Structures are given as structure tokens and as C-alpha cells.
Amino acid sequence: MAQTLSGTLVETLRARIVSGDIAPGEKLPSEPRLAVEHQVSRTVVREAIARLNLEGLVHTRRGSGSYALTPPAEADDDGAPVARSLTDRLALVEYRLALEAEAAALAAVRRTPAQLAALADRLAALASSDGHPATAMQHDFAFHRLVAEAAGNRFLLEALDRLGPQMIAMPRGRLDRPGDDEAHGGGRFTAVVQEHRAVLDALDAQDPLAAAAAMRVHLTSSRRRLLEESGGDAAH
């Protein structure tokens, strides 16, 4: 029953954020207030907020509260582009190199303290998701989306939204094998986290050249991993 209540609250808050009723950057009502307004327990509220955080619609700052983020653009009728073959997936990485290196450079100049904090929290969530590839993929995409949002260019953000989480080169097979990275000594996942941290450090330093370079290194490494594991285990 609690899960049903949580799901209902998620849908309600998601609709308010997407519609703009709760604007990007606006603080959500407090946990006790939401519990009273929706006649649910605070546990249900916490579960709902956690799900919205995972979806990239909300950023929770410890001791401060939860804030709405810019919602993803709606998908076109023909849906997001799908990269099915290895050739398509390599081409997708090339596209991301052109797109996200510039987004990182702009974000280094334009990011706000709140956006930097959101990125740090998302990186921490990614780092703690070792052994849970599906969750890691969501945090990975959310990090990249936050970089695009910090760039302050709606066309860059819409481009990432159109790609969606599938842009992360994580095959369905690995999503079903949580311990797969252990066979690689955890090095692959550690490298991915370190590459994201390099991007964050450059944004923190407000160094656009370093930010673009860090993003390029990360995506070039993604391409290398994809080629190395092109037998069906390509990983981001």
C-alpha cells in the first residue's frame, strides 16, 4: 500500500514540475507539509522524493530541502533515436563528443553553485551504485544532463533529452548481471567515476578548456571500452 501511495505522489509532483507549476529552481514543500497535504506518511514522502531524484526532476540538498530541476523535454512522436548496431553506437559517441565537450565548456563558465552541488550529489550517487548497473546508468545520464543544463543553452539540453538514458553505452545484458564488473576487478567502474569527477573538478574550477578536455577524455574512453567489449558487453 505504501508503494502505491508513493507512486501516486510521484505522479502528482512529477506533473507539477513538468507543467511548470513548480518552476525549475523552486523549493518543493517541506516533507511534513507534503505529508499533510497528501494525507500520507513522511516515509511515503521520502520514497517519492527519492524516486524524483533518480529521475533527475528533483535535487535534494541536505539540510536545505528539495528543489525542482528543469524537466526533460517530451519525446517526439517518432521517439528518440535508437543506436542498435555497434556502428550506430560508435557514431553516437562521436555525436556526443561534439555536443558534450562544448556543453562542458559552457557549463564551466555558466554553472551556478546550486548546479555544482547537484552535480556533486549525482556523482556521489553514481559512485555508490557499483554493482547495480541499471541504477548506475540512470545516475550517469542524470550527471550528463545536469552538465547540459548548467551550460544554459536549451538546444544542448533538448539534444540530450532526445537521446535519453539509452545514450549511455550500457547493454541490456550487463543490466541483468549486477556483478559483471567484478570480473574486471572493478577497474572499469572506477575509471568511469574518476572521469566524471575530472569533469566536475573542471566545472568547480570554472575552467572551460579543462572541462571540455575532461569530457572529451571521458567520451573517448567510453568509445575505447565500447570497442574492447563489442562482443555484446560494451560498457560506458
PDB file of N, CA and C in Angstrom, residues 66-103:
ATOM      1  N   SER A  66      14.408  20.090  -0.956  1.00  0.00           N
ATOM      2  CA  SER A  66      14.420  19.568  -2.322  1.00  0.00           C
ATOM      3  C   SER A  66      13.990  20.647  -3.294  1.00  0.00           C
ATOM      4  N   TYR A  67      14.680  20.712  -4.430  1.00  0.00           N
ATOM      5  CA  TYR A  67      14.438  21.752  -5.425  1.00  0.00           C
ATOM      6  C   TYR A  67      14.139  21.123  -6.783  1.00  0.00           C
ATOM      7  N   ALA A  68      13.221  21.737  -7.514  1.00  0.00           N
ATOM      8  CA  ALA A  68      12.859  21.243  -8.840  1.00  0.00           C
ATOM      9  C   ALA A  68      13.967  21.568  -9.835  1.00  0.00           C
ATOM     10  N   LEU A  69      14.232  20.626 -10.743  1.00  0.00           N
ATOM     11  CA  LEU A  69      15.179  20.837 -11.826  1.00  0.00           C
ATOM     12  C   LEU A  69      14.400  21.030 -13.126  1.00  0.00           C
ATOM     13  N   THR A  70      15.081  21.500 -14.159  1.00  0.00           N
ATOM     14  CA  THR A  70      14.432  21.657 -15.452  1.00  0.00           C
ATOM     15  C   THR A  70      13.974  20.292 -15.945  1.00  0.00           C
ATOM     16  N   PRO A  71      12.682  20.099 -16.208  1.00  0.00           N
ATOM     17  CA  PRO A  71      12.200  18.776 -16.627  1.00  0.00           C
ATOM     18  C   PRO A  71      12.653  18.429 -18.026  1.00  0.00           C
ATOM     19  N   PRO A  72      12.822  17.131 -18.314  1.00  0.00           N
ATOM     20  CA  PRO A  72      13.201  16.718 -19.663  1.00  0.00           C
ATOM     21  C   PRO A  72      12.137  17.119 -20.674  1.00  0.00           C
ATOM     22  N   ALA A  73      12.582  17.437 -21.879  1.00  0.00           N
ATOM     23  CA  ALA A  73      11.628  17.743 -22.942  1.00  0.00           C
ATOM     24  C   ALA A  73      10.883  16.471 -23.324  1.00  0.00           C
ATOM     25  N   GLU A  74       9.626  16.617 -23.755  1.00  0.00           N
ATOM     26  CA  GLU A  74       8.856  15.459 -24.173  1.00  0.00           C
ATOM     27  C   GLU A  74       9.439  14.894 -25.465  1.00  0.00           C
ATOM     28  N   ALA A  75       9.392  13.577 -25.599  1.00  0.00           N
ATOM     29  CA  ALA A  75       9.917  12.947 -26.800  1.00  0.00           C
ATOM     30  C   ALA A  75       9.025  13.246 -27.987  1.00  0.00           C
ATOM     31  N   ASP A  76       9.624  13.311 -29.170  1.00  0.00           N
ATOM     32  CA  ASP A  76       8.844  13.495 -30.376  1.00  0.00           C
ATOM     33  C   ASP A  76       8.012  12.250 -30.636  1.00  0.00           C
ATOM     34  N   ASP A  77       7.049  12.373 -31.559  1.00  0.00           N
ATOM     35  CA  ASP A  77       6.171  11.254 -31.863  1.00  0.00           C
ATOM     36  C   ASP A  77       6.950  10.045 -32.369  1.00  0.00           C
ATOM     37  N   ASP A  78       8.057  10.284 -33.098  1.00  0.00           N
ATOM     38  CA  ASP A  78       8.829   9.170 -33.626  1.00  0.00           C
ATOM     39  C   ASP A  78       9.830   8.632 -32.614  1.00  0.00           C
ATOM     40  N   GLY A  79       9.839   9.190 -31.405  1.00  0.00           N
ATOM     41  CA  GLY A  79      10.687   8.691 -30.338  1.00  0.00           C
ATOM     42  C   GLY A  79      12.138   9.100 -30.501  1.00  0.00           C
ATOM     43  N   ALA A  80      12.935   8.742 -29.493  1.00  0.00           N
ATOM     44  CA  ALA A  80      14.358   9.083 -29.519  1.00  0.00           C
ATOM     45  C   ALA A  80      15.089   8.189 -30.505  1.00  0.00           C
ATOM     46  N   PRO A  81      16.194   8.674 -31.074  1.00  0.00           N
ATOM     47  CA  PRO A  81      16.976   7.828 -31.980  1.00  0.00           C
ATOM     48  C   PRO A  81      17.543   6.643 -31.219  1.00  0.00           C
ATOM     49  N   VAL A  82      17.521   5.477 -31.844  1.00  0.00           N
ATOM     50  CA  VAL A  82      17.988   4.263 -31.194  1.00  0.00           C
ATOM     51  C   VAL A  82      19.237   3.763 -31.904  1.00  0.00           C
ATOM     52  N   ALA A  83      20.306   3.551 -31.136  1.00  0.00           N
ATOM     53  CA  ALA A  83      21.555   3.024 -31.684  1.00  0.00           C
ATOM     54  C   ALA A  83      21.588   1.531 -31.419  1.00  0.00           C
ATOM     55  N   ARG A  84      21.310   0.737 -32.454  1.00  0.00           N
ATOM     56  CA  ARG A  84      21.214  -0.712 -32.263  1.00  0.00           C
ATOM     57  C   ARG A  84      22.523  -1.424 -32.592  1.00  0.00           C
ATOM     58  N   SER A  85      23.173  -1.027 -33.667  1.00  0.00           N
ATOM     59  CA  SER A  85      24.396  -1.712 -34.087  1.00  0.00           C
ATOM     60  C   SER A  85      25.617  -1.071 -33.446  1.00  0.00           C
ATOM     61  N   LEU A  86      26.748  -1.784 -33.495  1.00  0.00           N
ATOM     62  CA  LEU A  86      27.999  -1.229 -32.975  1.00  0.00           C
ATOM     63  C   LEU A  86      28.366   0.039 -33.738  1.00  0.00           C
ATOM     64  N   THR A  87      28.152   0.026 -35.052  1.00  0.00           N
ATOM     65  CA  THR A  87      28.450   1.202 -35.863  1.00  0.00           C
ATOM     66  C   THR A  87      27.641   2.403 -35.392  1.00  0.00           C
ATOM     67  N   ASP A  88      26.355   2.179 -35.126  1.00  0.00           N
ATOM     68  CA  ASP A  88      25.494   3.262 -34.640  1.00  0.00           C
ATOM     69  C   ASP A  88      25.963   3.760 -33.280  1.00  0.00           C
ATOM     70  N   ARG A  89      26.360   2.835 -32.417  1.00  0.00           N
ATOM     71  CA  ARG A  89      26.754   3.219 -31.064  1.00  0.00           C
ATOM     72  C   ARG A  89      28.058   4.008 -31.086  1.00  0.00           C
ATOM     73  N   LEU A  90      28.967   3.636 -31.981  1.00  0.00           N
ATOM     74  CA  LEU A  90      30.207   4.401 -32.124  1.00  0.00           C
ATOM     75  C   LEU A  90      29.913   5.785 -32.686  1.00  0.00           C
ATOM     76  N   ALA A  91      28.983   5.844 -33.633  1.00  0.00           N
ATOM     77  CA  ALA A  91      28.595   7.137 -34.194  1.00  0.00           C
ATOM     78  C   ALA A  91      27.928   8.010 -33.135  1.00  0.00           C
ATOM     79  N   LEU A  92      27.191   7.378 -32.233  1.00  0.00           N
ATOM     80  CA  LEU A  92      26.542   8.121 -31.160  1.00  0.00           C
ATOM     81  C   LEU A  92      27.581   8.745 -30.231  1.00  0.00           C
ATOM     82  N   VAL A  93      28.649   8.009 -29.934  1.00  0.00           N
ATOM     83  CA  VAL A  93      29.718   8.566 -29.102  1.00  0.00           C
ATOM     84  C   VAL A  93      30.362   9.762 -29.804  1.00  0.00           C
ATOM     85  N   GLU A  94      30.561   9.662 -31.117  1.00  0.00           N
ATOM     86  CA  GLU A  94      31.124  10.782 -31.868  1.00  0.00           C
ATOM     87  C   GLU A  94      30.216  12.009 -31.782  1.00  0.00           C
ATOM     88  N   TYR A  95      28.927  11.775 -31.893  1.00  0.00           N
ATOM     89  CA  TYR A  95      27.956  12.870 -31.775  1.00  0.00           C
ATOM     90  C   TYR A  95      28.033  13.501 -30.395  1.00  0.00           C
ATOM     91  N   ARG A  96      28.130  12.648 -29.374  1.00  0.00           N
ATOM     92  CA  ARG A  96      28.207  13.153 -28.012  1.00  0.00           C
ATOM     93  C   ARG A  96      29.502  13.945 -27.785  1.00  0.00           C
ATOM     94  N   LEU A  97      30.584  13.512 -28.420  1.00  0.00           N
ATOM     95  CA  LEU A  97      31.836  14.263 -28.304  1.00  0.00           C
ATOM     96  C   LEU A  97      31.656  15.690 -28.795  1.00  0.00           C
ATOM     97  N   ALA A  98      31.012  15.836 -29.941  1.00  0.00           N
ATOM     98  CA  ALA A  98      30.795  17.173 -30.496  1.00  0.00           C
ATOM     99  C   ALA A  98      29.863  17.993 -29.618  1.00  0.00           C
ATOM    100  N   LEU A  99      28.870  17.350 -29.064  1.00  0.00           N
ATOM    101  CA  LEU A  99      27.843  18.035 -28.287  1.00  0.00           C
ATOM    102  C   LEU A  99      28.293  18.348 -26.863  1.00  0.00           C
ATOM    103  N   GLU A 100      28.800  17.340 -26.176  1.00  0.00           N
ATOM    104  CA  GLU A 100      29.016  17.462 -24.738  1.00  0.00           C
ATOM    105  C   GLU A 100      30.328  18.137 -24.354  1.00  0.00           C
ATOM    106  N   ALA A 101      31.318  18.108 -25.241  1.00  0.00           N
ATOM    107  CA  ALA A 101      32.541  18.847 -24.939  1.00  0.00           C
ATOM    108  C   ALA A 101      32.246  20.337 -24.880  1.00  0.00           C
ATOM    109  N   GLU A 102      31.447  20.827 -25.821  1.00  0.00           N
ATOM    110  CA  GLU A 102      31.072  22.242 -25.809  1.00  0.00           C
ATOM    111  C   GLU A 102      30.143  22.550 -24.640  1.00  0.00           C
ATOM    112  N   ALA A 103      29.234  21.624 -24.333  1.00  0.00           N
ATOM    113  CA  ALA A 103      28.343  21.827 -23.194  1.00  0.00           C
ATOM    114  C   ALA A 103      29.141  21.957 -21.899  1.00  0.00           C
TER     115      ALA A 103
END
